[in-house]
mmCIF file of C-alpha atoms in Angstrom:
data_model
loop_
_atom_site.group_PDB
_atom_site.id
_atom_site.type_symbol
_atom_site.label_atom_id
_atom_site.label_comp_id
_atom_site.label_asym_id
_atom_site.label_seq_id
_atom_site.Cartn_x
_atom_site.Cartn_y
_atom_site.Cartn_z
ATOM 1 C CA PRO A 1 30.806 211.876 90.383
ATOM 2 C CA GLN A 2 28.463 213.853 91.461
ATOM 3 C CA ARG A 3 24.376 212.498 91.833
ATOM 4 C CA TYR A 4 21.569 214.349 91.800
ATOM 5 C CA PHE A 5 17.890 213.578 92.745
ATOM 6 C CA TYR A 6 15.342 214.354 89.984
ATOM 7 C CA ILE A 7 13.607 217.425 91.648
ATOM 8 C CA GLN A 8 17.657 218.712 91.565
ATOM 9 C CA LEU A 9 17.847 217.319 87.857
ATOM 10 C CA ARG A 10 14.253 218.962 87.120
ATOM 11 C CA LYS A 11 15.546 222.257 88.530
ATOM 12 C CA MET A 12 18.735 222.246 86.584
ATOM 13 C CA GLY A 13 16.688 222.204 83.469
ATOM 14 C CA LYS A 14 14.992 224.993 84.185
ATOM 15 C CA ASN A 15 18.392 226.489 84.557
ATOM 16 C CA LYS A 16 19.311 229.066 82.288
ATOM 17 C CA ASP A 17 23.077 228.413 83.023
ATOM 18 C CA TYR A 18 22.032 224.949 81.159
ATOM 19 C CA SER A 19 21.674 225.214 77.265
ATOM 20 C CA ALA A 20 21.044 221.756 76.938
ATOM 21 C CA PHE A 21 20.764 218.108 78.119
ATOM 22 C CA VAL A 22 22.310 214.741 76.180
ATOM 23 C CA CYS A 23 21.461 211.522 76.279
ATOM 24 C CA GLY A 24 23.025 208.541 74.390
ATOM 25 C CA SER A 25 24.906 205.460 74.082
ATOM 26 C CA ASP A 26 24.127 201.728 74.176
ATOM 27 C CA GLN A 27 20.608 200.596 74.973
ATOM 28 C CA ILE A 28 19.087 203.570 76.748
ATOM 29 C CA TRP A 29 16.208 203.444 74.363
ATOM 30 C CA ASN A 30 16.050 200.003 74.999
ATOM 31 C CA SER A 31 12.150 198.820 73.052
ATOM 32 C CA SER A 32 11.092 196.051 75.260
ATOM 33 C CA THR A 33 11.648 197.608 78.699
ATOM 34 C CA PHE A 34 8.745 197.060 81.366
ATOM 35 C CA TYR A 35 9.824 200.300 82.756
ATOM 36 C CA VAL A 36 10.158 203.067 80.489
ATOM 37 C CA ASP A 37 12.650 205.564 82.602
ATOM 38 C CA PRO A 38 12.169 208.866 81.915
ATOM 39 C CA LEU A 39 15.403 209.783 83.001
ATOM 40 C CA TYR A 40 16.705 208.413 79.547
ATOM 41 C CA TYR A 41 14.129 210.776 77.800
ATOM 42 C CA LEU A 42 15.696 213.518 79.736
ATOM 43 C CA LYS A 43 12.059 214.127 80.708
ATOM 44 C CA PHE A 44 12.890 216.585 83.849
ATOM 45 C CA ALA A 45 14.368 218.968 81.025
ATOM 46 C CA PRO A 46 12.306 221.369 78.775
ATOM 47 C CA SER A 47 11.966 219.687 75.287
ATOM 48 C CA LYS A 48 13.699 222.463 73.177
ATOM 49 C CA LYS A 49 16.755 221.540 75.584
ATOM 50 C CA ARG A 50 16.949 217.934 74.511
ATOM 51 C CA ILE A 51 19.505 216.273 72.469
ATOM 52 C CA ALA A 52 19.722 212.221 71.567
ATOM 53 C CA PHE A 53 23.132 211.559 70.955
ATOM 54 C CA SER A 54 23.204 208.021 69.726
ATOM 55 C CA PRO A 55 21.150 206.444 71.302
ATOM 56 C CA SER A 56 19.987 202.601 70.686
ATOM 57 C CA PHE A 57 16.558 200.969 70.440
ATOM 58 C CA GLY A 58 18.323 197.066 71.247
ATOM 59 C CA ARG A 59 16.071 195.414 68.575
ATOM 60 C CA ASP A 60 14.704 196.345 65.614
ATOM 61 C CA TYR A 61 10.947 197.022 66.605
ATOM 62 C CA VAL A 62 8.850 198.314 69.228
ATOM 63 C CA PRO A 63 6.555 196.255 70.965
ATOM 64 C CA VAL A 64 2.790 197.400 71.292
ATOM 65 C CA TYR A 65 2.479 197.859 74.864
ATOM 66 C CA ASN A 66 5.673 200.611 74.466
ATOM 67 C CA LEU A 67 4.652 202.289 71.353
ATOM 68 C CA LYS A 68 3.100 205.112 72.570
ATOM 69 C CA ARG A 69 4.887 205.812 75.390
ATOM 70 C CA ILE A 70 7.996 205.743 73.616
ATOM 71 C CA SER A 71 6.782 207.574 70.409
ATOM 72 C CA LYS A 72 5.278 210.634 72.815
ATOM 73 C CA ASN A 73 8.900 210.442 74.100
ATOM 74 C CA ILE A 74 10.546 211.117 71.453
ATOM 75 C CA ALA A 75 8.756 213.045 69.556
ATOM 76 C CA GLU A 76 9.105 215.876 72.081
ATOM 77 C CA PHE A 77 13.629 215.757 71.410
ATOM 78 C CA ALA A 78 14.752 219.351 69.524
ATOM 79 C CA SER A 79 17.455 217.022 68.218
ATOM 80 C CA ILE A 80 17.397 212.887 67.590
ATOM 81 C CA SER A 81 19.855 210.213 66.138
ATOM 82 C CA VAL A 82 20.201 207.250 66.696
ATOM 83 C CA ARG A 83 23.028 204.447 66.820
ATOM 84 C CA GLU A 84 22.068 201.874 64.304
ATOM 85 C CA ASP A 85 19.914 201.782 61.080
ATOM 86 C CA SER A 86 17.076 200.107 62.387
ATOM 87 C CA GLY A 87 16.400 202.227 64.888
ATOM 88 C CA ALA A 88 16.419 205.216 61.942
ATOM 89 C CA GLU A 89 13.783 203.505 60.534
ATOM 90 C CA ILE A 90 11.900 202.845 63.862
ATOM 91 C CA GLY A 91 12.227 206.732 63.923
ATOM 92 C CA GLN A 92 10.405 206.826 60.814
ATOM 93 C CA THR A 93 7.344 204.759 61.824
ATOM 94 C CA LEU A 94 6.858 206.312 65.263
ATOM 95 C CA ILE A 95 7.321 210.099 64.723
ATOM 96 C CA GLY A 96 7.207 209.988 60.972
ATOM 97 C CA LYS A 97 11.003 211.384 60.459
ATOM 98 C CA LYS A 98 14.152 209.087 59.892
ATOM 99 C CA PRO A 99 16.829 210.466 62.571
ATOM 100 C CA GLN A 100 20.332 210.825 61.910
ATOM 101 C CA VAL A 101 22.262 207.351 61.586
ATOM 102 C CA LEU A 102 25.690 208.274 63.927
ATOM 103 C CA MET A 103 28.060 206.066 65.369
ATOM 104 C CA ASP A 104 28.488 205.198 68.511
ATOM 105 C CA PRO A 105 30.164 207.965 71.361
ATOM 106 C CA THR A 106 32.469 205.208 71.783
ATOM 107 C CA LEU A 107 34.313 205.997 68.423
ATOM 108 C CA ILE A 108 34.194 209.359 68.905
ATOM 109 C CA LEU A 109 37.541 209.282 71.057
ATOM 110 C CA THR A 110 40.488 207.905 68.546
ATOM 111 C CA ALA A 111 42.428 204.827 69.679
ATOM 112 C CA GLU A 112 45.209 207.733 70.337
ATOM 113 C CA GLN A 113 43.027 209.739 72.975
ATOM 114 C CA TRP A 114 41.571 206.214 74.554
ATOM 115 C CA ILE A 115 45.036 205.889 75.737
ATOM 116 C CA GLU A 116 45.710 209.023 76.695
ATOM 117 C CA GLN A 117 42.466 209.588 79.282
ATOM 118 C CA LEU A 118 43.135 206.282 80.344
ATOM 119 C CA GLN A 119 46.983 206.250 80.816
ATOM 120 C CA ILE A 120 47.478 203.264 79.026
ATOM 121 C CA GLU A 121 51.113 202.359 78.425
ATOM 122 C CA ASP A 122 51.550 203.088 74.399
ATOM 123 C CA VAL A 123 54.164 200.146 74.385
ATOM 124 C CA GLU A 124 54.098 196.812 72.983
ATOM 125 C CA SER A 125 52.480 193.974 74.623
ATOM 126 C CA ARG A 126 54.651 192.182 76.862
ATOM 127 C CA GLU A 127 52.600 188.966 75.899
ATOM 128 C CA ASP A 128 51.200 187.535 73.113
ATOM 129 C CA TYR A 129 47.549 186.027 73.110
ATOM 130 C CA ILE A 130 44.031 185.708 71.912
ATOM 131 C CA LEU A 131 41.274 187.848 73.838
ATOM 132 C CA SER A 132 38.121 186.059 74.396
ATOM 133 C CA TYR A 133 35.162 188.340 75.711
ATOM 134 C CA PHE A 134 31.887 186.911 75.937
ATOM 135 C CA LEU A 135 28.708 188.133 77.619
ATOM 136 C CA ASN A 136 27.036 185.244 77.093
ATOM 137 C CA GLU A 137 28.940 181.727 76.748
ATOM 138 C CA PRO A 138 30.214 181.383 73.599
ATOM 139 C CA ASN A 139 28.136 179.467 70.802
ATOM 140 C CA ALA A 140 30.038 176.174 69.187
ATOM 141 C CA LYS A 141 31.561 178.287 66.592
ATOM 142 C CA ALA A 142 33.423 180.312 68.200
ATOM 143 C CA LEU A 143 34.901 177.436 71.199
ATOM 144 C CA VAL A 144 35.934 175.608 67.977
ATOM 145 C CA PHE A 145 37.046 178.623 65.993
ATOM 146 C CA MET A 146 39.510 179.902 68.864
ATOM 147 C CA ASN A 147 40.850 176.888 69.909
ATOM 148 C CA GLU A 148 42.197 176.281 65.918
ATOM 149 C CA VAL A 149 43.227 179.824 66.231
ATOM 150 C CA ALA A 150 45.269 179.119 69.758
ATOM 151 C CA SER A 151 46.772 175.528 68.229
ATOM 152 C CA ALA A 152 48.052 177.296 65.374
ATOM 153 C CA THR A 153 49.477 180.366 66.755
ATOM 154 C CA GLY A 154 50.732 179.089 69.437
ATOM 155 C CA LEU A 155 48.588 181.772 71.257
ATOM 156 C CA LYS A 156 47.433 181.723 74.783
ATOM 157 C CA ILE A 157 43.521 182.085 75.520
ATOM 158 C CA ILE A 158 42.624 185.624 77.899
ATOM 159 C CA THR A 159 39.081 185.368 78.786
ATOM 160 C CA LEU A 160 36.801 187.726 80.270
ATOM 161 C CA PRO A 161 34.476 188.013 82.674
ATOM 162 C CA LEU A 162 33.175 184.520 81.830
ATOM 163 C CA LEU A 163 35.588 181.137 82.939
ATOM 164 C CA ILE A 164 35.113 179.184 79.793
ATOM 165 C CA ALA A 165 35.724 174.759 80.736
ATOM 166 C CA ASN A 166 35.695 174.214 76.960
ATOM 167 C CA ILE A 167 38.712 175.958 75.539
ATOM 168 C CA ASN A 168 41.498 173.736 76.241
ATOM 169 C CA ALA A 169 43.901 176.506 75.645
ATOM 170 C CA LEU A 170 43.114 178.877 78.425
ATOM 171 C CA THR A 171 45.561 179.970 80.524
ATOM 172 C CA GLU A 172 43.848 182.915 82.485
ATOM 173 C CA CYS A 173 40.919 184.405 83.524
ATOM 174 C CA ARG A 174 40.841 188.109 84.158
ATOM 175 C CA ASP A 175 38.620 190.662 86.115
ATOM 176 C CA ALA A 176 38.663 194.423 84.229
ATOM 177 C CA GLY A 177 37.416 197.368 85.131
ATOM 178 C CA PRO A 178 37.609 199.741 82.271
ATOM 179 C CA ARG A 179 40.933 200.450 81.986
ATOM 180 C CA GLU A 180 41.920 197.062 82.292
ATOM 181 C CA PHE A 181 39.221 196.104 79.259
ATOM 182 C CA VAL A 182 40.507 198.807 76.987
ATOM 183 C CA SER A 183 44.039 197.631 77.359
ATOM 184 C CA LEU A 184 43.800 194.290 77.249
ATOM 185 C CA VAL A 185 41.541 195.099 73.730
ATOM 186 C CA LYS A 186 44.667 196.850 72.402
ATOM 187 C CA GLY A 187 47.544 194.211 73.874
ATOM 188 C CA ALA A 188 45.607 191.901 72.328
ATOM 189 C CA LYS A 189 46.823 189.471 68.416
ATOM 190 C CA MET A 190 43.101 188.860 67.959
ATOM 191 C CA VAL A 191 39.634 189.692 69.733
ATOM 192 C CA CYS A 192 36.642 187.365 69.759
ATOM 193 C CA THR A 193 33.646 188.821 71.192
ATOM 194 C CA ASP A 194 29.744 188.759 71.085
ATOM 195 C CA SER A 195 29.995 192.188 72.259
ATOM 196 C CA PHE A 196 28.898 195.169 70.605
ATOM 197 C CA HIS A 197 31.647 197.518 72.506
ATOM 198 C CA GLY A 198 33.994 194.380 72.686
ATOM 199 C CA THR A 199 33.881 194.552 68.105
ATOM 200 C CA ALA A 200 34.221 198.509 68.729
ATOM 201 C CA PHE A 201 36.989 198.998 70.365
ATOM 202 C CA SER A 202 39.000 195.967 67.950
ATOM 203 C CA LEU A 203 38.372 198.354 65.470
ATOM 204 C CA ASN A 204 38.766 201.498 67.009
ATOM 205 C CA PHE A 205 42.488 199.860 68.108
ATOM 206 C CA ASN A 206 43.070 197.991 64.817
ATOM 207 C CA VAL A 207 43.207 194.606 66.515
ATOM 208 C CA PRO A 208 42.421 191.928 64.065
ATOM 209 C CA PHE A 209 38.961 190.382 65.429
ATOM 210 C CA PHE A 210 35.988 188.143 65.034
ATOM 211 C CA THR A 211 32.517 188.655 66.402
ATOM 212 C CA PHE A 212 30.423 185.773 67.033
ATOM 213 C CA GLU A 213 26.077 185.562 67.324
ATOM 214 C CA ARG A 214 25.663 186.026 71.437
ATOM 215 C CA ASN A 215 24.503 183.045 72.781
ATOM 216 C CA TYR A 216 20.925 184.577 74.094
ATOM 217 C CA GLY A 217 18.886 182.009 75.270
ATOM 218 C CA HIS A 218 15.883 182.460 75.842
ATOM 219 C CA ALA A 219 16.367 186.334 75.670
ATOM 220 C CA GLU A 220 15.602 188.121 72.332
ATOM 221 C CA LYS A 221 18.455 188.776 69.786
ATOM 222 C CA GLN A 222 20.079 192.080 69.538
ATOM 223 C CA SER A 223 22.292 191.861 66.747
ATOM 224 C CA THR A 224 21.572 194.902 64.400
ATOM 225 C CA ARG A 225 23.418 196.881 66.118
ATOM 226 C CA ILE A 226 26.564 194.862 65.390
ATOM 227 C CA LEU A 227 25.903 194.618 62.325
ATOM 228 C CA SER A 228 24.740 197.997 61.842
ATOM 229 C CA LEU A 229 28.486 198.439 62.808
ATOM 230 C CA LEU A 230 30.046 196.222 60.250
ATOM 231 C CA ARG A 231 28.003 196.961 57.609
ATOM 232 C CA MET A 232 29.342 200.802 58.374
ATOM 233 C CA VAL A 233 32.881 199.829 58.050
ATOM 234 C CA ASN A 234 32.032 196.967 55.108
ATOM 235 C CA LEU A 235 33.662 194.285 57.796
ATOM 236 C CA LEU A 236 30.502 192.110 57.440
ATOM 237 C CA ASP A 237 32.536 189.142 57.113
ATOM 238 C CA ARG A 238 33.597 189.153 60.879
ATOM 239 C CA TYR A 239 30.952 188.415 61.778
ATOM 240 C CA GLU A 240 30.142 184.693 62.816
ATOM 241 C CA ASN A 241 33.123 183.750 59.793
ATOM 242 C CA VAL A 242 35.246 180.452 61.381
ATOM 243 C CA HIS A 243 38.416 180.999 58.721
ATOM 244 C CA PHE A 244 41.143 182.684 59.825
ATOM 245 C CA HIS A 245 43.588 182.827 56.850
ATOM 246 C CA GLY A 246 46.690 184.927 59.159
ATOM 247 C CA TRP A 247 47.189 188.147 59.938
ATOM 248 C CA HIS A 248 47.668 189.212 56.204
ATOM 249 C CA ASP A 249 43.967 189.384 56.119
ATOM 250 C CA SER A 250 43.369 191.913 58.765
ATOM 251 C CA ASP A 251 43.623 194.987 56.011
ATOM 252 C CA PHE A 252 41.765 198.166 58.500
ATOM 253 C CA SER A 253 42.398 201.735 55.749
ATOM 254 C CA GLY A 254 39.263 201.391 54.407
ATOM 255 C CA ALA A 255 37.515 201.063 57.790
ATOM 256 C CA ASN A 256 39.845 203.820 59.688
ATOM 257 C CA ASP A 257 38.701 205.811 56.718
ATOM 258 C CA ILE A 258 35.314 205.154 57.516
ATOM 259 C CA ILE A 259 35.399 206.035 60.647
ATOM 260 C CA CYS A 260 37.119 209.148 60.442
ATOM 261 C CA ARG A 261 34.135 210.208 58.051
ATOM 262 C CA GLU A 262 31.423 209.270 60.512
ATOM 263 C CA ARG A 263 33.215 211.037 63.483
ATOM 264 C CA ARG A 264 32.989 214.299 61.858
ATOM 265 C CA LYS A 265 29.238 213.762 60.836
ATOM 266 C CA ALA A 266 28.519 212.737 64.293
ATOM 267 C CA LEU A 267 30.522 215.876 65.678
ATOM 268 C CA ASN A 268 29.098 218.021 63.860
ATOM 269 C CA TYR A 269 25.785 216.862 64.546
ATOM 270 C CA LEU A 270 26.235 217.031 68.011
ATOM 271 C CA ARG A 271 27.807 221.226 67.925
ATOM 272 C CA ASN A 272 24.517 221.669 65.454
ATOM 273 C CA ALA A 273 22.853 220.401 68.034
ATOM 274 C CA ILE A 274 24.007 222.887 70.853
ATOM 275 C CA ASP A 275 23.956 225.749 68.490
ATOM 276 C CA GLU A 276 20.283 225.600 67.611
ATOM 277 C CA VAL A 277 19.491 225.069 71.250
ATOM 278 C CA GLU A 278 20.998 228.062 71.915
ATOM 279 C CA ASN A 279 19.807 230.038 69.414
ATOM 280 C CA SER A 280 16.105 229.310 70.079
ATOM 281 C CA ALA A 281 16.986 230.430 73.955
ATOM 282 C CA LYS A 282 17.869 234.181 72.525
#
């Protein structure tokens, strides 16, 4: 990939060949960071060219020490959207207007498009497994649940990226890049995770999943983004739920309809935001 120094980005920002610059996805606007990176707020480009496409604050508040700087940064955007309901409330508090809430950009691509872009074989999985994807050591509920499902179904557990000694049914621990990660989610019979994107890709591929509270230790909780996503698709019962009743209760039809609607909404936002930037330059 091409790399640029900040001084080069500043020149690009002023260049008429570039109509707009877009930032977004994940916690680029992490509100409690001790370094508010100007790159994540497109400070190298004129305000009229800046578009925010579903960034996340990661939390439901902004600490006092970041209030002034983050308020100023987001107020300068020509168009602003966020990824969670709590982010919209933060925007209302900081700049006096509520940003549009859009889905995470990873959900903009359909399952079929992910398969095509990453060249994943669209065939039935050659193995049956539960995918365990935890960013931190799973909590007690998750460990007990995965063991019980593995025992009841006879499925093995594939885990990444952590080797979890407390899962007796564990047979494999795998490394994975982006392609392998998406492929493992797609092929799983069930996904157990504490990850936002583990949840999002399970949704997109219609793989039965259960999402558990992340074991943050001494770190601050960041559950608002997962809860906002599950609330949007009416699947809050998949969060911290330890009751497995079989595969028949994994109906994604309602969630799929909502995702299709939200996908159109997000793409319309992006088109309109770019059109507005281009029109203002005429």
